[in-house]
Every structure is written in structure tokens, then in C-alpha cells.
């Protein structure tokens, strides 16, 4: 049903989505799992991934582990949901957040993508077409691992972030140390080396140092910092563990 829906035009998707959600609620009826993004309970989450992870994806909104973790982080540790107008740049917008953000920020919300025509603007984040300090909040998750000059992209995101703004810049951490090799260009070789055909590197925990090199102050939050043991299970966060990288401008820029 979900794969079938993806191929339909947006108008048809909007018409069929409530039917699909109702069917999913019936099929996955239960209260062992809770998705904070859409606020629905279910018996379990659905498997997801090339090497499928069980209990990973919300059957209603499609949120994965990292989306559920970030959502709770945003609720508990940021000013995102305070009723104050914001300019929010959302690069490669995650579908499970997009509608809520559109309603929340209205005219202040901007989705951007280099390849996806559904985004509001086409944007190369190594050369952003907006002035300095344009945005209060920036989301750019699981994008930088696709970009050759990621430090330049980070610098551009820093430039368009307001001095008192913040950015969430997540990447998959899949290596002991960041590894990149620009001579690897064949998609299959990239898949072997970097885990996906369109990735150009694997990041390690030193990712935070790259963000700092670009000029960000970085605060790292682990899921264990935010959730009790029973919540880790209920929210389905025991797999696909990631850190939140909350980035702000260096005090010299403020
Ligand atoms: Zn959900």
C-alpha cells in the first residue's frame, strides 16, 4: 500500500492517505509502541532499511528512530514550538515533519532541495542564494554525506543562520573515523566504501570536529541523555542509535 501510494500524484495521495492510515492502525493495533511525531500508538513499528531493521518505522507517519528521537529533543530542548514567528530552512525535508512545520511556521517555512522538485526552492547548499543571517532555525539532516565539499556546505549554513539561531545537522555515523576518497566515483564502489551509491564519505565521531572547523559550536545529545529505559523501548529507539548535533554560532559571531 505504501509503495503504491508513493507513485501517485500528490492530490491522490492526500485523498487515499486517511484510508491507508486507518488500515495501518487496524493492522498494527496495540499500545506497545508510541510515535511522538504523529502521536499514534501501535503494536510495533515496521521493519526498514536495505539490511532491514525490525521495529524501525512508524506505520502512520513513516518516522524512523532518528526522527522520533529528534522530535522529542525539539520538544524538550529547543524553542521550536514556542509561539513566536520563525524563519526555518528545511533542507531535504523529512516527510514526517513537513506538514506540521508548514502549519506551524506558515510563510516563515522554506523547504529546499537540489534534486527534489517538490521542494519550495532549488538550493545548492555549498552556494546558498540567501543573505547572511536569514534563518532562525536550519534543519539539514542526512545530506552532508552526499556532498563533496561538506565543510563549504557547513560554512554556508553557518553564514545564513542568524547569530542567535540554531541548526540541527545530522549525518549517519558509520565509521570509527571519517573516511572519504574522491577517487571512488563508481556507484557500486561507493556503496561498498561508503554504504550507499550516492554517499561520498563515511562519518565517524569526529564529525563534530568538522562542524567546529566550519565555525559552529556543537552540543551533542545521546538518546540515553533524553530518555528513560522504558521510553527507549516504547519509542523504538534501541536500534539505529544516533546523536543529536545541535549547532550554534561561535560567540565571536554573536
Ligand atoms: Zn508516527
Tab-separated table of C-alpha atoms and ligand atoms in Angstrom:
chain	number	residue	atom	x	y	z
A	1	UNK	CA	0.000	0.000	0.000
A	2	UNK	CA	2.768	2.443	0.952
A	3	UNK	CA	4.819	1.674	-2.168
A	4	UNK	CA	1.666	2.019	-4.276
A	5	UNK	CA	0.919	5.407	-2.669
A	6	UNK	CA	4.403	6.772	-3.363
A	7	UNK	CA	3.859	6.505	-7.133
A	8	UNK	CA	0.625	8.505	-7.127
A	9	UNK	CA	0.256	12.277	-7.682
A	10	UNK	CA	0.089	14.382	-4.515
A	11	UNK	CA	-3.675	15.031	-4.834
A	12	UNK	CA	-4.421	11.297	-4.982
A	13	UNK	CA	-2.055	10.634	-2.073
A	14	UNK	CA	-3.871	13.188	0.070
A	15	UNK	CA	-7.200	11.529	-0.756
A	16	UNK	CA	-6.016	7.991	-0.030
A	17	UNK	CA	-3.785	8.708	2.983
A	18	UNK	CA	-6.588	8.615	5.610
A	19	UNK	CA	-7.711	5.226	4.241
A	20	UNK	CA	-4.154	3.907	4.359
A	21	UNK	CA	-3.687	5.242	7.901
A	22	UNK	CA	-6.925	3.614	9.048
A	23	UNK	CA	-5.869	0.258	7.586
A	24	UNK	CA	-2.440	0.542	9.225
A	25	UNK	CA	-3.999	1.390	12.601
A	26	UNK	CA	-6.158	-1.731	12.357
A	27	UNK	CA	-3.319	-3.998	11.173
A	28	UNK	CA	-0.859	-2.727	13.784
A	29	UNK	CA	-3.375	-2.127	16.578
A	30	UNK	CA	-1.748	-2.120	20.002
A	31	UNK	CA	-0.112	0.095	22.601
A	32	UNK	CA	3.448	-1.210	22.931
A	33	UNK	CA	4.944	1.466	20.707
A	34	UNK	CA	4.358	5.210	20.589
A	35	UNK	CA	5.385	7.616	17.856
A	36	UNK	CA	5.813	11.132	19.265
A	37	UNK	CA	5.902	12.620	15.762
A	38	UNK	CA	2.317	11.704	14.823
A	39	UNK	CA	1.057	10.821	18.309
A	40	UNK	CA	-0.120	7.303	17.406
A	41	UNK	CA	0.241	4.060	19.320
A	42	UNK	CA	0.827	0.734	17.570
A	43	UNK	CA	1.644	-2.900	18.295
A	44	UNK	CA	5.103	-2.466	16.779
A	45	UNK	CA	6.957	-0.388	14.225
A	46	UNK	CA	7.599	-1.679	10.725
A	47	UNK	CA	10.957	-3.020	9.514
A	48	UNK	CA	13.069	-0.627	7.441
A	49	UNK	CA	16.376	-0.431	5.593
A	50	UNK	CA	18.475	-2.203	2.951
A	51	UNK	CA	19.570	-4.508	5.757
A	52	UNK	CA	16.137	-4.441	7.398
A	53	UNK	CA	15.967	-3.267	10.995
A	54	UNK	CA	12.938	-4.646	12.805
A	55	UNK	CA	10.716	-2.280	14.764
A	56	UNK	CA	12.053	0.820	12.997
A	57	UNK	CA	9.415	2.812	11.098
A	58	UNK	CA	6.109	4.289	12.283
A	59	UNK	CA	3.334	2.750	10.200
A	60	UNK	CA	1.365	6.001	10.149
A	61	UNK	CA	3.803	8.860	9.526
A	62	UNK	CA	6.898	6.951	8.408
A	63	UNK	CA	9.117	8.338	11.181
A	64	UNK	CA	12.286	6.331	11.823
A	65	UNK	CA	14.242	6.063	15.057
A	66	UNK	CA	16.201	9.245	14.397
A	67	UNK	CA	13.034	11.197	13.560
A	68	UNK	CA	11.327	10.173	16.803
A	69	UNK	CA	14.451	10.965	18.808
A	70	UNK	CA	14.851	14.378	17.201
A	71	UNK	CA	11.167	15.222	17.658
A	72	UNK	CA	11.336	14.683	21.392
A	73	UNK	CA	14.626	16.586	21.505
A	74	UNK	CA	12.968	19.512	19.727
A	75	UNK	CA	10.107	19.453	22.215
A	76	UNK	CA	12.287	19.192	25.313
A	77	UNK	CA	15.444	21.100	24.458
A	78	UNK	CA	14.627	23.821	21.933
A	79	UNK	CA	12.367	26.819	21.414
A	80	UNK	CA	10.978	25.444	18.152
A	81	UNK	CA	7.404	25.074	19.335
A	82	UNK	CA	7.220	28.385	21.174
A	83	UNK	CA	4.596	30.536	19.505
A	84	UNK	CA	6.967	33.063	18.027
A	85	UNK	CA	7.389	33.638	14.274
A	86	UNK	CA	10.493	31.977	12.862
A	87	UNK	CA	12.259	31.656	9.576
A	88	UNK	CA	13.005	27.977	9.201
A	89	UNK	CA	15.104	26.462	6.428
A	90	UNK	CA	14.473	22.752	5.980
A	91	UNK	CA	16.924	21.134	3.554
A	92	UNK	CA	15.827	17.771	2.112
A	93	UNK	CA	12.704	17.984	4.270
A	94	UNK	CA	11.705	14.804	6.054
A	95	UNK	CA	8.114	13.979	5.070
A	96	UNK	CA	7.113	13.036	8.589
A	97	UNK	CA	7.850	16.612	9.772
A	98	UNK	CA	6.960	18.690	6.758
A	99	UNK	CA	3.204	19.148	7.137
A	100	UNK	CA	3.462	20.012	10.823
A	101	UNK	CA	6.209	22.548	10.113
A	102	UNK	CA	4.198	24.101	7.279
A	103	UNK	CA	1.268	24.625	9.635
A	104	UNK	CA	3.484	25.833	12.475
A	105	UNK	CA	5.645	28.348	10.619
A	106	UNK	CA	3.457	29.327	7.648
A	107	UNK	CA	5.213	31.862	5.424
A	108	UNK	CA	8.362	31.507	7.513
A	109	UNK	CA	8.905	27.908	6.427
A	110	UNK	CA	11.123	27.105	3.448
A	111	UNK	CA	11.912	23.659	2.099
A	112	UNK	CA	14.937	23.350	-0.170
A	113	UNK	CA	16.489	20.609	-2.224
A	114	UNK	CA	18.940	20.314	-5.102
A	115	UNK	CA	17.085	17.490	-6.824
A	116	UNK	CA	13.554	17.136	-5.414
A	117	UNK	CA	11.054	19.233	-7.452
A	118	UNK	CA	8.570	19.087	-4.557
A	119	UNK	CA	10.798	21.430	-2.525
A	120	UNK	CA	9.859	25.119	-2.442
A	121	UNK	CA	13.246	26.213	-3.772
A	122	UNK	CA	16.102	24.551	-5.559
A	123	UNK	CA	19.222	25.001	-3.462
A	124	UNK	CA	22.864	24.013	-3.641
A	125	UNK	CA	23.900	24.248	-0.003
A	126	UNK	CA	27.518	24.911	-0.995
A	127	UNK	CA	26.245	28.148	-2.573
A	128	UNK	CA	23.063	29.254	-0.773
A	129	UNK	CA	21.124	32.010	-2.543
A	130	UNK	CA	20.071	33.834	0.659
A	131	UNK	CA	21.769	36.678	2.551
A	132	UNK	CA	23.722	36.287	5.783
A	133	UNK	CA	21.609	35.638	8.885
A	134	UNK	CA	18.392	34.741	7.043
A	135	UNK	CA	17.174	31.879	9.242
A	136	UNK	CA	16.362	31.333	12.918
A	137	UNK	CA	16.434	27.555	12.562
A	138	UNK	CA	18.006	25.240	9.985
A	139	UNK	CA	17.413	21.520	9.537
A	140	UNK	CA	19.778	19.686	7.231
A	141	UNK	CA	19.721	16.016	8.092
A	142	UNK	CA	21.351	13.152	6.211
A	143	UNK	CA	22.503	15.475	3.434
A	144	UNK	CA	26.174	16.257	4.099
A	145	UNK	CA	27.290	12.675	3.440
A	146	UNK	CA	26.208	13.257	-0.188
A	147	UNK	CA	28.251	16.443	-0.663
A	148	UNK	CA	31.877	16.521	-1.787
A	149	UNK	CA	32.790	19.788	-0.075
A	150	UNK	CA	30.906	19.329	3.165
A	151	UNK	CA	32.982	21.945	5.007
A	152	UNK	CA	31.911	24.547	2.430
A	153	UNK	CA	28.275	23.469	2.888
A	154	UNK	CA	28.638	23.789	6.674
A	155	UNK	CA	30.154	27.266	6.219
A	156	UNK	CA	27.237	28.317	4.046
A	157	UNK	CA	24.708	27.009	6.580
A	158	UNK	CA	26.586	28.939	9.274
A	159	UNK	CA	26.504	32.098	7.151
A	160	UNK	CA	22.725	32.082	6.618
A	161	UNK	CA	21.991	31.195	10.258
A	162	UNK	CA	21.061	34.133	12.479
A	163	UNK	CA	23.521	34.907	15.254
A	164	UNK	CA	21.062	33.682	17.886
A	165	UNK	CA	19.740	30.833	15.725
A	166	UNK	CA	20.444	27.125	15.824
A	167	UNK	CA	20.803	24.295	13.368
A	168	UNK	CA	20.312	20.545	13.522
A	169	UNK	CA	22.776	18.926	11.133
A	170	UNK	CA	22.593	15.146	11.416
A	171	UNK	CA	24.575	12.584	9.436
A	172	UNK	CA	24.871	8.814	9.740
A	173	UNK	CA	27.865	7.909	11.911
A	174	UNK	CA	29.024	4.639	10.397
A	175	UNK	CA	32.783	4.586	10.927
A	176	UNK	CA	35.382	4.788	13.675
A	177	UNK	CA	36.811	7.825	11.904
A	178	UNK	CA	35.587	9.907	8.984
A	179	UNK	CA	36.656	8.324	5.723
A	180	UNK	CA	36.430	9.840	2.249
A	181	UNK	CA	38.139	9.148	-1.047
A	182	UNK	CA	37.206	11.354	-4.044
A	183	UNK	CA	38.755	8.842	-6.444
A	184	UNK	CA	35.897	6.442	-5.654
A	185	UNK	CA	33.226	7.559	-8.111
A	186	UNK	CA	31.575	4.386	-9.364
A	187	UNK	CA	28.178	3.935	-7.627
A	188	UNK	CA	28.820	0.296	-6.750
A	189	UNK	CA	32.274	1.107	-5.396
A	190	UNK	CA	30.733	3.937	-3.372
A	191	UNK	CA	28.152	1.564	-1.974
A	192	UNK	CA	30.929	-0.771	-0.868
A	193	UNK	CA	33.093	2.020	0.531
A	194	UNK	CA	30.513	4.436	1.927
A	195	UNK	CA	27.398	2.294	2.414
A	196	UNK	CA	25.237	3.877	-0.274
A	197	UNK	CA	25.656	4.550	-4.002
A	198	UNK	CA	25.281	8.311	-3.652
A	199	UNK	CA	27.352	8.783	-0.494
A	200	UNK	CA	30.815	10.297	-0.803
A	201	UNK	CA	32.106	9.532	2.706
A	202	UNK	CA	31.512	7.734	5.964
A	203	UNK	CA	31.461	9.908	9.044
A	204	UNK	CA	32.929	8.966	12.372
A	205	UNK	CA	32.505	10.590	15.776
A	206	UNK	CA	34.995	13.238	14.607
A	207	UNK	CA	32.070	14.677	12.599
A	208	UNK	CA	31.603	17.181	15.408
A	209	UNK	CA	35.164	18.438	14.808
A	210	UNK	CA	34.321	19.132	11.161
A	211	UNK	CA	31.315	21.193	12.264
A	212	UNK	CA	33.557	23.094	14.680
A	213	UNK	CA	36.131	23.609	11.922
A	214	UNK	CA	33.387	25.265	9.863
A	215	UNK	CA	32.707	27.633	12.779
A	216	UNK	CA	29.844	26.042	14.717
A	217	UNK	CA	29.584	25.497	18.422
A	218	UNK	CA	28.322	21.922	18.767
A	219	UNK	CA	26.323	20.352	21.569
A	220	UNK	CA	25.906	16.578	21.348
A	221	UNK	CA	22.963	14.766	22.923
A	222	UNK	CA	22.676	10.968	23.060
A	223	UNK	CA	19.356	9.173	23.288
A	224	UNK	CA	20.338	7.921	26.748
A	225	UNK	CA	20.610	11.574	27.857
A	226	UNK	CA	16.985	12.225	26.992
A	227	UNK	CA	15.026	9.016	27.556
A	228	UNK	CA	14.389	6.576	30.368
A	229	UNK	CA	14.973	2.869	29.616
A	230	UNK	CA	11.252	2.166	29.185
A	231	UNK	CA	10.932	5.128	26.796
A	232	UNK	CA	13.811	3.811	24.649
A	233	UNK	CA	11.698	0.679	24.104
A	234	UNK	CA	8.316	2.404	23.813
A	235	UNK	CA	9.594	4.944	21.267
A	236	UNK	CA	11.515	2.210	19.418
A	237	UNK	CA	14.942	3.813	19.835
A	238	UNK	CA	17.070	0.816	20.724
A	239	UNK	CA	18.284	0.407	17.130
A	240	UNK	CA	19.704	2.912	14.684
A	241	UNK	CA	21.084	4.961	17.566
A	242	UNK	CA	22.268	8.431	16.659
A	243	UNK	CA	23.388	11.570	18.380
A	244	UNK	CA	21.782	14.965	18.014
A	245	UNK	CA	24.235	17.604	16.788
A	246	UNK	CA	22.819	20.956	17.874
A	247	UNK	CA	24.827	23.713	16.223
A	248	UNK	CA	25.005	27.384	17.117
A	249	UNK	CA	27.276	30.219	16.102
A	250	UNK	CA	30.529	30.851	17.878
A	251	UNK	CA	30.254	33.570	20.475
A	252	UNK	CA	32.677	35.713	18.429
A	253	UNK	CA	29.993	35.928	15.764
A	254	UNK	CA	27.234	36.926	18.177
B	1	LIG	ZN1	4.366	8.389	13.509
